[in-house]
PDB file of C-alpha atoms in Angstrom:
ATOM      1  CA  MET A   1       4.476  48.498  -0.573  1.00  0.00           C
ATOM      2  CA  ARG A   2       6.331  46.377  -2.448  1.00  0.00           C
ATOM      3  CA  VAL A   3       8.659  45.610  -0.787  1.00  0.00           C
ATOM      4  CA  SER A   4       6.322  44.515   2.244  1.00  0.00           C
ATOM      5  CA  ILE A   5       4.543  41.631   0.100  1.00  0.00           C
ATOM      6  CA  LEU A   6       8.163  40.629  -0.988  1.00  0.00           C
ATOM      7  CA  ILE A   7       9.344  40.144   2.743  1.00  0.00           C
ATOM      8  CA  ILE A   8       6.167  38.846   3.265  1.00  0.00           C
ATOM      9  CA  SER A   9       6.587  36.149   0.108  1.00  0.00           C
ATOM     10  CA  VAL A  10      10.063  35.396   1.526  1.00  0.00           C
ATOM     11  CA  PHE A  11       9.545  34.524   4.637  1.00  0.00           C
ATOM     12  CA  PHE A  12       6.114  32.441   3.630  1.00  0.00           C
ATOM     13  CA  LEU A  13       8.734  30.684   1.426  1.00  0.00           C
ATOM     14  CA  LEU A  14      10.949  30.206   4.133  1.00  0.00           C
ATOM     15  CA  PHE A  15       8.453  28.324   6.520  1.00  0.00           C
ATOM     16  CA  SER A  16       6.949  26.378   3.658  1.00  0.00           C
ATOM     17  CA  CYS A  17      10.043  24.962   3.433  1.00  0.00           C
ATOM     18  CA  LYS A  18      11.497  24.233   6.063  1.00  0.00           C
ATOM     19  CA  ASP A  19       7.717  22.889   6.931  1.00  0.00           C
ATOM     20  CA  ASP A  20       8.463  20.620   3.034  1.00  0.00           C
ATOM     21  CA  ASN A  21      11.384  19.777   5.431  1.00  0.00           C
ATOM     22  CA  LYS A  22       9.872  18.608   8.180  1.00  0.00           C
ATOM     23  CA  MET A  23       7.151  16.224   6.513  1.00  0.00           C
ATOM     24  CA  MET A  24       9.933  14.466   4.403  1.00  0.00           C
ATOM     25  CA  ASP A  25      12.495  14.188   7.100  1.00  0.00           C
ATOM     26  CA  GLU A  26       9.741  12.134   8.932  1.00  0.00           C
ATOM     27  CA  ILE A  27       8.968  10.133   5.321  1.00  0.00           C
ATOM     28  CA  SER A  28      12.738   9.369   5.500  1.00  0.00           C
ATOM     29  CA  LYS A  29      12.103   7.667   9.594  1.00  0.00           C
ATOM     30  CA  ILE A  30       9.102   5.420   8.483  1.00  0.00           C
ATOM     31  CA  ASP A  31      10.300   2.126   8.554  1.00  0.00           C
ATOM     32  CA  ILE A  32       9.538   0.074   5.708  1.00  0.00           C
ATOM     33  CA  ASN A  33      11.717  -3.095   4.305  1.00  0.00           C
ATOM     34  CA  VAL A  34      11.266  -2.898   0.183  1.00  0.00           C
ATOM     35  CA  ASN A  35      12.990  -6.791  -0.752  1.00  0.00           C
ATOM     36  CA  ILE A  36      12.108  -7.022  -4.921  1.00  0.00           C
ATOM     37  CA  GLU A  37      11.651 -10.646  -5.455  1.00  0.00           C
ATOM     38  CA  ARG A  38      13.261 -11.797  -8.921  1.00  0.00           C
ATOM     39  CA  PHE A  39      10.531 -13.841 -10.653  1.00  0.00           C
ATOM     40  CA  ASP A  40      11.429 -13.159 -13.676  1.00  0.00           C
ATOM     41  CA  ILE A  41      15.262 -14.428 -13.592  1.00  0.00           C
ATOM     42  CA  ALA A  42      13.777 -17.716 -11.635  1.00  0.00           C
ATOM     43  CA  PHE A  43      11.591 -18.940 -14.187  1.00  0.00           C
ATOM     44  CA  ALA A  44      14.319 -18.252 -16.243  1.00  0.00           C
ATOM     45  CA  GLU A  45      16.797 -20.178 -14.441  1.00  0.00           C
ATOM     46  CA  ALA A  46      14.491 -22.692 -13.903  1.00  0.00           C
ATOM     47  CA  THR A  47      14.087 -26.219 -14.847  1.00  0.00           C
ATOM     48  CA  PRO A  48      10.607 -28.027 -15.592  1.00  0.00           C
ATOM     49  CA  ASP A  49      11.931 -29.698 -12.479  1.00  0.00           C
ATOM     50  CA  ASP A  50      11.628 -26.919 -10.327  1.00  0.00           C
ATOM     51  CA  LEU A  51       8.368 -25.462 -10.933  1.00  0.00           C
ATOM     52  CA  PRO A  52       6.848 -27.538  -7.583  1.00  0.00           C
ATOM     53  CA  GLN A  53       8.088 -24.934  -6.709  1.00  0.00           C
ATOM     54  CA  LEU A  54       7.953 -21.897  -7.783  1.00  0.00           C
ATOM     55  CA  GLN A  55       4.492 -22.779  -7.940  1.00  0.00           C
ATOM     56  CA  ASN A  56       4.389 -22.859  -4.142  1.00  0.00           C
ATOM     57  CA  THR A  57       7.129 -19.739  -4.107  1.00  0.00           C
ATOM     58  CA  PHE A  58       4.767 -17.407  -6.729  1.00  0.00           C
ATOM     59  CA  PRO A  59       1.380 -19.592  -7.548  1.00  0.00           C
ATOM     60  CA  PHE A  60      -0.748 -15.717  -8.359  1.00  0.00           C
ATOM     61  CA  MET A  61       1.692 -15.854 -10.862  1.00  0.00           C
ATOM     62  CA  PHE A  62       0.966 -18.714 -12.444  1.00  0.00           C
ATOM     63  CA  PRO A  63      -3.180 -18.673 -13.034  1.00  0.00           C
ATOM     64  CA  ARG A  64      -5.080 -21.888 -13.578  1.00  0.00           C
ATOM     65  CA  GLN A  65      -6.510 -22.208 -16.489  1.00  0.00           C
ATOM     66  CA  TYR A  66      -2.841 -22.477 -17.992  1.00  0.00           C
ATOM     67  CA  ASP A  67      -2.012 -26.168 -17.693  1.00  0.00           C
ATOM     68  CA  ASP A  68       1.403 -27.191 -16.500  1.00  0.00           C
ATOM     69  CA  ALA A  69       2.534 -28.375 -20.098  1.00  0.00           C
ATOM     70  CA  PHE A  70       2.198 -24.822 -20.851  1.00  0.00           C
ATOM     71  CA  TRP A  71       5.088 -23.472 -18.706  1.00  0.00           C
ATOM     72  CA  VAL A  72       7.444 -25.792 -19.831  1.00  0.00           C
ATOM     73  CA  ALA A  73       7.326 -25.041 -23.425  1.00  0.00           C
ATOM     74  CA  LYS A  74       7.486 -21.297 -22.017  1.00  0.00           C
ATOM     75  CA  MET A  75      10.553 -22.137 -20.823  1.00  0.00           C
ATOM     76  CA  LYS A  76      11.873 -23.202 -24.108  1.00  0.00           C
ATOM     77  CA  ASP A  77      10.093 -20.654 -25.994  1.00  0.00           C
ATOM     78  CA  THR A  78      12.297 -18.403 -27.608  1.00  0.00           C
ATOM     79  CA  LEU A  79      10.740 -16.026 -27.065  1.00  0.00           C
ATOM     80  CA  GLN A  80      10.941 -16.069 -23.657  1.00  0.00           C
ATOM     81  CA  LEU A  81      14.072 -17.092 -24.022  1.00  0.00           C
ATOM     82  CA  GLN A  82      15.202 -13.532 -25.925  1.00  0.00           C
ATOM     83  CA  LEU A  83      13.230 -12.015 -23.402  1.00  0.00           C
ATOM     84  CA  ASN A  84      15.199 -13.068 -20.750  1.00  0.00           C
ATOM     85  CA  GLU A  85      18.402 -11.947 -22.024  1.00  0.00           C
ATOM     86  CA  GLU A  86      17.784  -8.551 -22.934  1.00  0.00           C
ATOM     87  CA  THR A  87      15.600  -8.451 -19.007  1.00  0.00           C
ATOM     88  CA  LEU A  88      18.350  -8.770 -17.173  1.00  0.00           C
ATOM     89  CA  LYS A  89      20.689  -7.942 -19.383  1.00  0.00           C
ATOM     90  CA  LYS A  90      19.268  -4.438 -18.040  1.00  0.00           C
ATOM     91  CA  PHE A  91      18.157  -4.331 -14.734  1.00  0.00           C
ATOM     92  CA  PRO A  92      20.854  -7.284 -13.119  1.00  0.00           C
ATOM     93  CA  VAL A  93      20.544  -5.847 -10.439  1.00  0.00           C
ATOM     94  CA  LEU A  94      17.401  -2.802  -8.750  1.00  0.00           C
ATOM     95  CA  GLU A  95      19.577  -1.161  -6.756  1.00  0.00           C
ATOM     96  CA  THR A  96      18.275   2.196  -7.580  1.00  0.00           C
ATOM     97  CA  GLU A  97      14.912   1.496  -8.061  1.00  0.00           C
ATOM     98  CA  THR A  98      14.182  -0.608  -4.986  1.00  0.00           C
ATOM     99  CA  LYS A  99      15.388   2.847  -2.901  1.00  0.00           C
ATOM    100  CA  GLU A 100      12.956   4.805  -4.785  1.00  0.00           C
ATOM    101  CA  ILE A 101      10.666   1.956  -4.072  1.00  0.00           C
ATOM    102  CA  LYS A 102      10.559   2.516  -0.801  1.00  0.00           C
ATOM    103  CA  GLN A 103      10.680   6.775  -0.661  1.00  0.00           C
ATOM    104  CA  LEU A 104       6.828   5.955  -2.670  1.00  0.00           C
ATOM    105  CA  PHE A 105       6.095   3.224   0.268  1.00  0.00           C
ATOM    106  CA  GLN A 106       7.210   5.043   3.726  1.00  0.00           C
ATOM    107  CA  ALA A 107       5.235   8.835   1.559  1.00  0.00           C
ATOM    108  CA  LEU A 108       2.006   6.179   0.670  1.00  0.00           C
ATOM    109  CA  LYS A 109       1.766   5.195   4.680  1.00  0.00           C
ATOM    110  CA  TYR A 110       2.698   8.632   6.055  1.00  0.00           C
ATOM    111  CA  ASN A 111       0.090   9.586   3.805  1.00  0.00           C
ATOM    112  CA  PHE A 112      -1.933   6.923   3.856  1.00  0.00           C
ATOM    113  CA  PRO A 113      -1.773   5.033   6.906  1.00  0.00           C
ATOM    114  CA  THR A 114      -3.632   2.306   6.686  1.00  0.00           C
ATOM    115  CA  PHE A 115      -1.168   1.515   3.741  1.00  0.00           C
ATOM    116  CA  LYS A 116       0.624  -2.078   3.637  1.00  0.00           C
ATOM    117  CA  THR A 117       3.863  -2.924   2.532  1.00  0.00           C
ATOM    118  CA  PRO A 118       2.938  -5.483  -0.647  1.00  0.00           C
ATOM    119  CA  ARG A 119       5.441  -7.729  -1.832  1.00  0.00           C
ATOM    120  CA  VAL A 120       7.019  -6.471  -4.669  1.00  0.00           C
ATOM    121  CA  ILE A 121       7.407  -9.404  -8.198  1.00  0.00           C
ATOM    122  CA  THR A 122       9.129  -8.584 -11.177  1.00  0.00           C
ATOM    123  CA  THR A 123       8.547 -10.558 -14.603  1.00  0.00           C
ATOM    124  CA  THR A 124       8.165 -10.525 -18.136  1.00  0.00           C
ATOM    125  CA  SER A 125       5.260  -9.923 -20.356  1.00  0.00           C
ATOM    126  CA  ASP A 126       5.490 -10.562 -23.944  1.00  0.00           C
ATOM    127  CA  VAL A 127       6.255  -6.918 -23.908  1.00  0.00           C
ATOM    128  CA  ASP A 128       2.157  -5.974 -22.227  1.00  0.00           C
ATOM    129  CA  TYR A 129       2.974  -2.184 -22.286  1.00  0.00           C
ATOM    130  CA  ARG A 130      -0.921  -1.642 -21.986  1.00  0.00           C
ATOM    131  CA  ASN A 131      -0.475  -3.167 -17.821  1.00  0.00           C
ATOM    132  CA  LYS A 132       3.498  -2.715 -17.257  1.00  0.00           C
ATOM    133  CA  VAL A 133       2.628  -2.265 -13.439  1.00  0.00           C
ATOM    134  CA  ILE A 134      -0.170  -4.354 -11.381  1.00  0.00           C
ATOM    135  CA  VAL A 135      -1.081  -3.985  -7.391  1.00  0.00           C
ATOM    136  CA  THR A 136      -3.663  -4.979  -4.728  1.00  0.00           C
ATOM    137  CA  ASP A 137      -3.998  -5.077  -1.490  1.00  0.00           C
ATOM    138  CA  THR A 138      -0.550  -7.299  -0.913  1.00  0.00           C
ATOM    139  CA  ILE A 139       0.894  -7.681  -4.146  1.00  0.00           C
ATOM    140  CA  ALA A 140       2.919  -5.297  -6.597  1.00  0.00           C
ATOM    141  CA  ILE A 141       4.456  -7.021 -10.025  1.00  0.00           C
ATOM    142  CA  VAL A 142       6.596  -4.982 -12.619  1.00  0.00           C
ATOM    143  CA  GLU A 143       7.187  -5.753 -15.417  1.00  0.00           C
ATOM    144  CA  LEU A 144      10.967  -5.353 -16.919  1.00  0.00           C
ATOM    145  CA  ASP A 145      10.614  -6.288 -20.459  1.00  0.00           C
ATOM    146  CA  THR A 146       7.883  -3.500 -20.572  1.00  0.00           C
ATOM    147  CA  TYR A 147      10.673  -0.927 -19.247  1.00  0.00           C
ATOM    148  CA  LEU A 148      13.420  -1.372 -21.283  1.00  0.00           C
ATOM    149  CA  GLY A 149      13.997   1.822 -23.173  1.00  0.00           C
ATOM    150  CA  LYS A 150      12.589   3.419 -25.745  1.00  0.00           C
ATOM    151  CA  ASP A 151      15.290   2.305 -28.631  1.00  0.00           C
ATOM    152  CA  HIS A 152      15.402  -1.252 -27.157  1.00  0.00           C
ATOM    153  CA  PHE A 153      14.660  -3.362 -30.383  1.00  0.00           C
ATOM    154  CA  PHE A 154      11.652  -4.641 -29.354  1.00  0.00           C
ATOM    155  CA  TYR A 155       9.257  -2.128 -29.094  1.00  0.00           C
ATOM    156  CA  GLU A 156       9.394  -1.938 -32.965  1.00  0.00           C
ATOM    157  CA  GLY A 157       6.360  -0.431 -34.200  1.00  0.00           C
ATOM    158  CA  LEU A 158       5.106   1.520 -31.363  1.00  0.00           C
ATOM    159  CA  GLN A 159       4.625   4.567 -31.799  1.00  0.00           C
ATOM    160  CA  SER A 160       6.558   7.390 -30.227  1.00  0.00           C
ATOM    161  CA  TYR A 161       4.146   8.606 -27.536  1.00  0.00           C
ATOM    162  CA  ILE A 162       4.203   4.520 -25.828  1.00  0.00           C
ATOM    163  CA  VAL A 163       7.751   3.872 -26.183  1.00  0.00           C
ATOM    164  CA  ALA A 164       8.898   6.838 -25.193  1.00  0.00           C
ATOM    165  CA  ASN A 165       7.659   6.483 -21.037  1.00  0.00           C
ATOM    166  CA  MET A 166       9.290   2.730 -21.570  1.00  0.00           C
ATOM    167  CA  ARG A 167      12.253   3.445 -19.776  1.00  0.00           C
ATOM    168  CA  SER A 168      13.361   2.798 -16.005  1.00  0.00           C
ATOM    169  CA  GLU A 169      12.520   5.995 -15.046  1.00  0.00           C
ATOM    170  CA  GLN A 170       9.028   5.410 -14.859  1.00  0.00           C
ATOM    171  CA  ILE A 171       9.046   2.717 -12.387  1.00  0.00           C
ATOM    172  CA  VAL A 172       8.161   4.337  -9.548  1.00  0.00           C
ATOM    173  CA  VAL A 173       5.567   6.757 -10.661  1.00  0.00           C
ATOM    174  CA  ASP A 174       3.995   3.604 -12.810  1.00  0.00           C
ATOM    175  CA  LEU A 175       3.895   2.163  -9.622  1.00  0.00           C
ATOM    176  CA  ALA A 176       2.745   5.292  -7.678  1.00  0.00           C
ATOM    177  CA  ASN A 177       0.028   5.701 -10.300  1.00  0.00           C
ATOM    178  CA  ALA A 178      -1.587   2.141  -9.889  1.00  0.00           C
ATOM    179  CA  TYR A 179      -1.728   2.956  -5.854  1.00  0.00           C
ATOM    180  CA  ALA A 180      -3.420   6.704  -6.586  1.00  0.00           C
ATOM    181  CA  LYS A 181      -6.000   5.661  -8.324  1.00  0.00           C
ATOM    182  CA  LYS A 182      -6.777   2.759  -5.192  1.00  0.00           C
ATOM    183  CA  TYR A 183      -7.071   5.503  -3.195  1.00  0.00           C
ATOM    184  CA  VAL A 184      -9.195   8.292  -4.926  1.00  0.00           C
ATOM    185  CA  LEU A 185     -12.430   7.482  -5.376  1.00  0.00           C
ATOM    186  CA  ASN A 186     -13.718   7.184  -8.725  1.00  0.00           C
ATOM    187  CA  THR A 187     -16.548   7.965  -9.864  1.00  0.00           C
ATOM    188  CA  LYS A 188     -18.587   7.543 -13.336  1.00  0.00           C
ATOM    189  CA  ARG A 189     -17.501  11.175 -15.158  1.00  0.00           C
ATOM    190  CA  LYS A 190     -19.743  12.632 -16.748  1.00  0.00           C
ATOM    191  CA  ASN A 191     -18.202  15.666 -18.509  1.00  0.00           C
ATOM    192  CA  LEU A 192     -14.856  16.611 -19.600  1.00  0.00           C
ATOM    193  CA  LEU A 193     -14.628  19.481 -15.926  1.00  0.00           C
ATOM    194  CA  GLU A 194     -14.781  16.182 -14.099  1.00  0.00           C
ATOM    195  CA  GLU A 195     -12.114  13.724 -16.718  1.00  0.00           C
ATOM    196  CA  MET A 196      -9.987  16.980 -15.840  1.00  0.00           C
ATOM    197  CA  ILE A 197     -10.438  16.782 -11.812  1.00  0.00           C
ATOM    198  CA  TYR A 198     -10.048  12.938 -11.234  1.00  0.00           C
ATOM    199  CA  PHE A 199      -7.054  12.727 -12.976  1.00  0.00           C
ATOM    200  CA  GLY A 200      -5.425  16.108 -11.557  1.00  0.00           C
ATOM    201  CA  LYS A 201      -6.890  13.978  -8.754  1.00  0.00           C
ATOM    202  CA  LEU A 202      -4.080  11.400  -9.827  1.00  0.00           C
ATOM    203  CA  LEU A 203      -1.487  13.980 -10.153  1.00  0.00           C
ATOM    204  CA  TYR A 204      -1.659  14.965  -7.339  1.00  0.00           C
ATOM    205  CA  VAL A 205      -0.886  12.730  -5.011  1.00  0.00           C
ATOM    206  CA  LYS A 206       1.495  11.770  -6.833  1.00  0.00           C
ATOM    207  CA  ASP A 207       3.494  14.723  -6.431  1.00  0.00           C
ATOM    208  CA  LYS A 208       3.092  13.908  -2.599  1.00  0.00           C
ATOM    209  CA  ILE A 209       4.251  10.055  -3.297  1.00  0.00           C
ATOM    210  CA  ILE A 210       7.107  10.563  -4.996  1.00  0.00           C
ATOM    211  CA  PRO A 211       8.284  14.365  -5.095  1.00  0.00           C
ATOM    212  CA  PHE A 212      11.873  13.052  -5.724  1.00  0.00           C
ATOM    213  CA  LYS A 213      10.488  12.422  -9.591  1.00  0.00           C
ATOM    214  CA  THR A 214       9.906  15.746 -11.608  1.00  0.00           C
ATOM    215  CA  ASP A 215       6.910  17.022 -12.897  1.00  0.00           C
ATOM    216  CA  ALA A 216       7.948  15.757 -16.080  1.00  0.00           C
ATOM    217  CA  GLU A 217       8.130  12.685 -15.348  1.00  0.00           C
ATOM    218  CA  LYS A 218       4.920  12.461 -13.312  1.00  0.00           C
ATOM    219  CA  ILE A 219       2.706  12.890 -15.936  1.00  0.00           C
ATOM    220  CA  GLY A 220       4.710  11.239 -18.185  1.00  0.00           C
ATOM    221  CA  TYR A 221       6.711  14.659 -20.244  1.00  0.00           C
ATOM    222  CA  THR A 222       9.249  15.230 -21.784  1.00  0.00           C
ATOM    223  CA  PRO A 223      10.973  18.853 -19.715  1.00  0.00           C
ATOM    224  CA  GLU A 224      10.282  20.342 -23.657  1.00  0.00           C
ATOM    225  CA  GLN A 225       6.327  18.608 -24.012  1.00  0.00           C
ATOM    226  CA  LEU A 226       5.372  19.992 -19.896  1.00  0.00           C
ATOM    227  CA  ASP A 227       7.711  23.900 -21.094  1.00  0.00           C
ATOM    228  CA  TRP A 228       4.644  23.854 -23.502  1.00  0.00           C
ATOM    229  CA  VAL A 229       2.232  23.078 -21.589  1.00  0.00           C
ATOM    230  CA  ILE A 230       2.968  26.181 -18.617  1.00  0.00           C
ATOM    231  CA  ALA A 231       3.383  28.339 -21.330  1.00  0.00           C
ATOM    232  CA  ASN A 232       0.219  26.990 -23.462  1.00  0.00           C
ATOM    233  CA  GLN A 233      -2.159  27.094 -20.145  1.00  0.00           C
ATOM    234  CA  GLU A 234      -3.739  30.565 -20.869  1.00  0.00           C
ATOM    235  CA  GLN A 235      -4.796  30.200 -24.443  1.00  0.00           C
ATOM    236  CA  MET A 236      -5.516  25.874 -23.390  1.00  0.00           C
ATOM    237  CA  TRP A 237      -8.527  27.185 -20.666  1.00  0.00           C
ATOM    238  CA  GLN A 238      -9.410  30.109 -22.588  1.00  0.00           C
ATOM    239  CA  TYR A 239     -10.047  27.223 -25.396  1.00  0.00           C
ATOM    240  CA  PHE A 240     -11.843  25.365 -23.249  1.00  0.00           C
ATOM    241  CA  ILE A 241     -14.283  28.265 -22.181  1.00  0.00           C
ATOM    242  CA  ASP A 242     -15.111  29.518 -25.755  1.00  0.00           C
ATOM    243  CA  LYS A 243     -15.712  26.247 -26.672  1.00  0.00           C
ATOM    244  CA  GLU A 244     -18.210  25.776 -24.134  1.00  0.00           C
ATOM    245  CA  VAL A 245     -16.670  21.952 -23.542  1.00  0.00           C
ATOM    246  CA  LEU A 246     -15.863  21.914 -19.872  1.00  0.00           C
ATOM    247  CA  TYR A 247     -19.687  20.881 -18.734  1.00  0.00           C
ATOM    248  CA  SER A 248     -20.452  18.359 -22.908  1.00  0.00           C
ATOM    249  CA  THR A 249     -20.722  15.089 -22.680  1.00  0.00           C
ATOM    250  CA  ASP A 250     -18.992  14.427 -26.017  1.00  0.00           C
ATOM    251  CA  SER A 251     -17.551  10.992 -26.031  1.00  0.00           C
ATOM    252  CA  LYS A 252     -15.117  12.062 -28.278  1.00  0.00           C
ATOM    253  CA  LEU A 253     -13.644  14.662 -25.327  1.00  0.00           C
ATOM    254  CA  PRO A 254     -11.078  12.200 -23.086  1.00  0.00           C
ATOM    255  CA  ASN A 255      -9.629  11.033 -26.364  1.00  0.00           C
ATOM    256  CA  ARG A 256      -8.465  14.570 -27.650  1.00  0.00           C
ATOM    257  CA  PHE A 257      -7.612  15.957 -24.553  1.00  0.00           C
ATOM    258  CA  ILE A 258      -7.528  13.655 -21.394  1.00  0.00           C
ATOM    259  CA  ASN A 259      -5.337  10.446 -22.491  1.00  0.00           C
ATOM    260  CA  ASP A 260      -2.393   9.692 -24.066  1.00  0.00           C
ATOM    261  CA  ALA A 261      -1.923   9.726 -27.489  1.00  0.00           C
ATOM    262  CA  PRO A 262       0.467  11.912 -29.697  1.00  0.00           C
ATOM    263  CA  PHE A 263      -0.984  15.396 -29.948  1.00  0.00           C
ATOM    264  CA  SER A 264      -4.064  16.507 -28.090  1.00  0.00           C
ATOM    265  CA  LYS A 265      -7.126  17.705 -31.042  1.00  0.00           C
ATOM    266  CA  PHE A 266      -7.626  21.590 -30.768  1.00  0.00           C
ATOM    267  CA  TYR A 267      -8.469  21.409 -34.207  1.00  0.00           C
ATOM    268  CA  LEU A 268      -6.290  24.066 -35.025  1.00  0.00           C
ATOM    269  CA  ALA A 269      -3.508  24.068 -37.409  1.00  0.00           C
ATOM    270  CA  GLU A 270      -0.366  25.615 -35.792  1.00  0.00           C
ATOM    271  CA  ILE A 271      -1.084  24.392 -32.042  1.00  0.00           C
ATOM    272  CA  ASP A 272      -2.302  20.706 -32.513  1.00  0.00           C
ATOM    273  CA  ASN A 273       1.210  20.096 -34.441  1.00  0.00           C
ATOM    274  CA  GLU A 274       2.889  21.460 -30.850  1.00  0.00           C
ATOM    275  CA  SER A 275       0.473  20.184 -28.034  1.00  0.00           C
ATOM    276  CA  PRO A 276       1.431  16.544 -26.341  1.00  0.00           C
ATOM    277  CA  GLY A 277      -1.254  14.510 -25.423  1.00  0.00           C
ATOM    278  CA  LYS A 278      -3.128  14.041 -22.326  1.00  0.00           C
ATOM    279  CA  VAL A 279      -3.460  18.337 -21.470  1.00  0.00           C
ATOM    280  CA  GLY A 280      -6.763  18.591 -20.136  1.00  0.00           C
ATOM    281  CA  GLN A 281      -5.034  15.716 -17.309  1.00  0.00           C
ATOM    282  CA  PHE A 282      -2.001  18.686 -16.952  1.00  0.00           C
ATOM    283  CA  VAL A 283      -4.488  21.581 -16.296  1.00  0.00           C
ATOM    284  CA  GLY A 284      -6.861  19.427 -14.382  1.00  0.00           C
ATOM    285  CA  TRP A 285      -3.748  18.492 -12.342  1.00  0.00           C
ATOM    286  CA  GLN A 286      -3.369  22.895 -12.396  1.00  0.00           C
ATOM    287  CA  ILE A 287      -7.253  23.499 -10.458  1.00  0.00           C
ATOM    288  CA  VAL A 288      -6.607  20.549  -8.108  1.00  0.00           C
ATOM    289  CA  THR A 289      -3.250  22.272  -6.435  1.00  0.00           C
ATOM    290  CA  ALA A 290      -5.274  25.717  -6.442  1.00  0.00           C
ATOM    291  CA  PHE A 291      -7.809  24.154  -3.921  1.00  0.00           C
ATOM    292  CA  MET A 292      -5.906  22.601  -2.104  1.00  0.00           C
ATOM    293  CA  GLU A 293      -3.590  25.967  -2.338  1.00  0.00           C
ATOM    294  CA  ASN A 294      -6.733  28.385  -1.303  1.00  0.00           C
ATOM    295  CA  ASN A 295      -8.501  25.924   1.403  1.00  0.00           C
ATOM    296  CA  ASP A 296      -7.992  24.051   3.963  1.00  0.00           C
ATOM    297  CA  ALA A 297      -8.315  20.744   3.079  1.00  0.00           C
ATOM    298  CA  THR A 298      -6.410  17.715   3.549  1.00  0.00           C
ATOM    299  CA  LEU A 299      -5.444  15.116   1.339  1.00  0.00           C
ATOM    300  CA  ALA A 300      -8.559  12.894   2.966  1.00  0.00           C
ATOM    301  CA  ASP A 301     -11.147  15.135   2.270  1.00  0.00           C
ATOM    302  CA  LEU A 302      -9.258  15.693  -1.165  1.00  0.00           C
ATOM    303  CA  MET A 303      -9.890  12.433  -2.143  1.00  0.00           C
ATOM    304  CA  ASN A 304     -14.088  11.955  -2.070  1.00  0.00           C
ATOM    305  CA  THR A 305     -15.009  15.932  -2.846  1.00  0.00           C
ATOM    306  CA  PRO A 306     -16.484  15.659  -6.018  1.00  0.00           C
ATOM    307  CA  ALA A 307     -14.777  17.549  -9.291  1.00  0.00           C
ATOM    308  CA  GLN A 308     -17.314  20.833  -9.129  1.00  0.00           C
ATOM    309  CA  THR A 309     -16.835  21.363  -5.766  1.00  0.00           C
ATOM    310  CA  ILE A 310     -12.947  21.433  -6.280  1.00  0.00           C
ATOM    311  CA  PHE A 311     -13.294  23.666  -9.202  1.00  0.00           C
ATOM    312  CA  ASN A 312     -16.034  25.915  -7.222  1.00  0.00           C
ATOM    313  CA  LYS A 313     -13.441  26.213  -4.659  1.00  0.00           C
ATOM    314  CA  ALA A 314     -10.084  25.990  -6.092  1.00  0.00           C
ATOM    315  CA  LYS A 315      -9.730  29.809  -7.783  1.00  0.00           C
ATOM    316  CA  TYR A 316      -8.849  28.600 -10.545  1.00  0.00           C
ATOM    317  CA  LYS A 317      -6.243  31.055 -12.694  1.00  0.00           C
ATOM    318  CA  PRO A 318      -4.331  30.353 -15.086  1.00  0.00           C
ATOM    319  CA  ARG A 319      -0.815  30.996 -15.841  1.00  0.00           C
ATOM    320  CA  GLN A 320       0.801  34.072 -17.252  1.00  0.00           C
TER     321      GLN A 320
END
């Protein structure tokens, strides 16, 4: 009996891998051209006389509330000059980033056929780490000074859990997350379960559009943090059940279990110091994955399926 089950499991695994390989081959053939426009370099090299041409080429980079005198002063600003120098030192070229962004756009086009390739613009932002990327229907802006590496002196004074993902490897992950937010229906979330499922949907979309990234990178964990949540998944789920927090509307719960933080707040000394933040996102990811594996649902179906329906049909069982 066990031999039969093993044979069946191997059979399905082989066919699943074959299907995945076929899909990846189809995605790689999608005609997408990515040309990253280096506004950061153009601005760094510009003189006041070049300002009209820059404004004509990149009008969306010059908000109307700032007059020309502001931008001329910025060209000479000491901090801006240092930002220019450090950004160019870290990113003289963007070969790896261009390749990964192309793969992202190809997967977006495959999974969401209405997707149109945007202009990709790089800039600096006075290290605005809360807005590292900005995407619209027509442009994608990457603020390169927020990806200089977790040990860069610009980031001194910032908490370690924030700077941990201020590195080049996370550029395409942050872009993927921004695009996932455009496709996942963002309804008002009334309880912890709905928060978990929403972020689980975002992470599942990232599974589909950046499969070349590790699970740790997708959620913004170190490999050790990912190992911890996998190993403690059953205990975390039992805590949520025992404390009856899944349907709680307590406004403190997202900060405890959903939002980026140095650790999650179970209020258990033996767990809190070891746990990473965002454990609720991770559990939501597993619930959404279980829903997709146990139901005949498409990605489009997932986007509009309510959290409660997903939870009911997921038949989620934490890994032991």
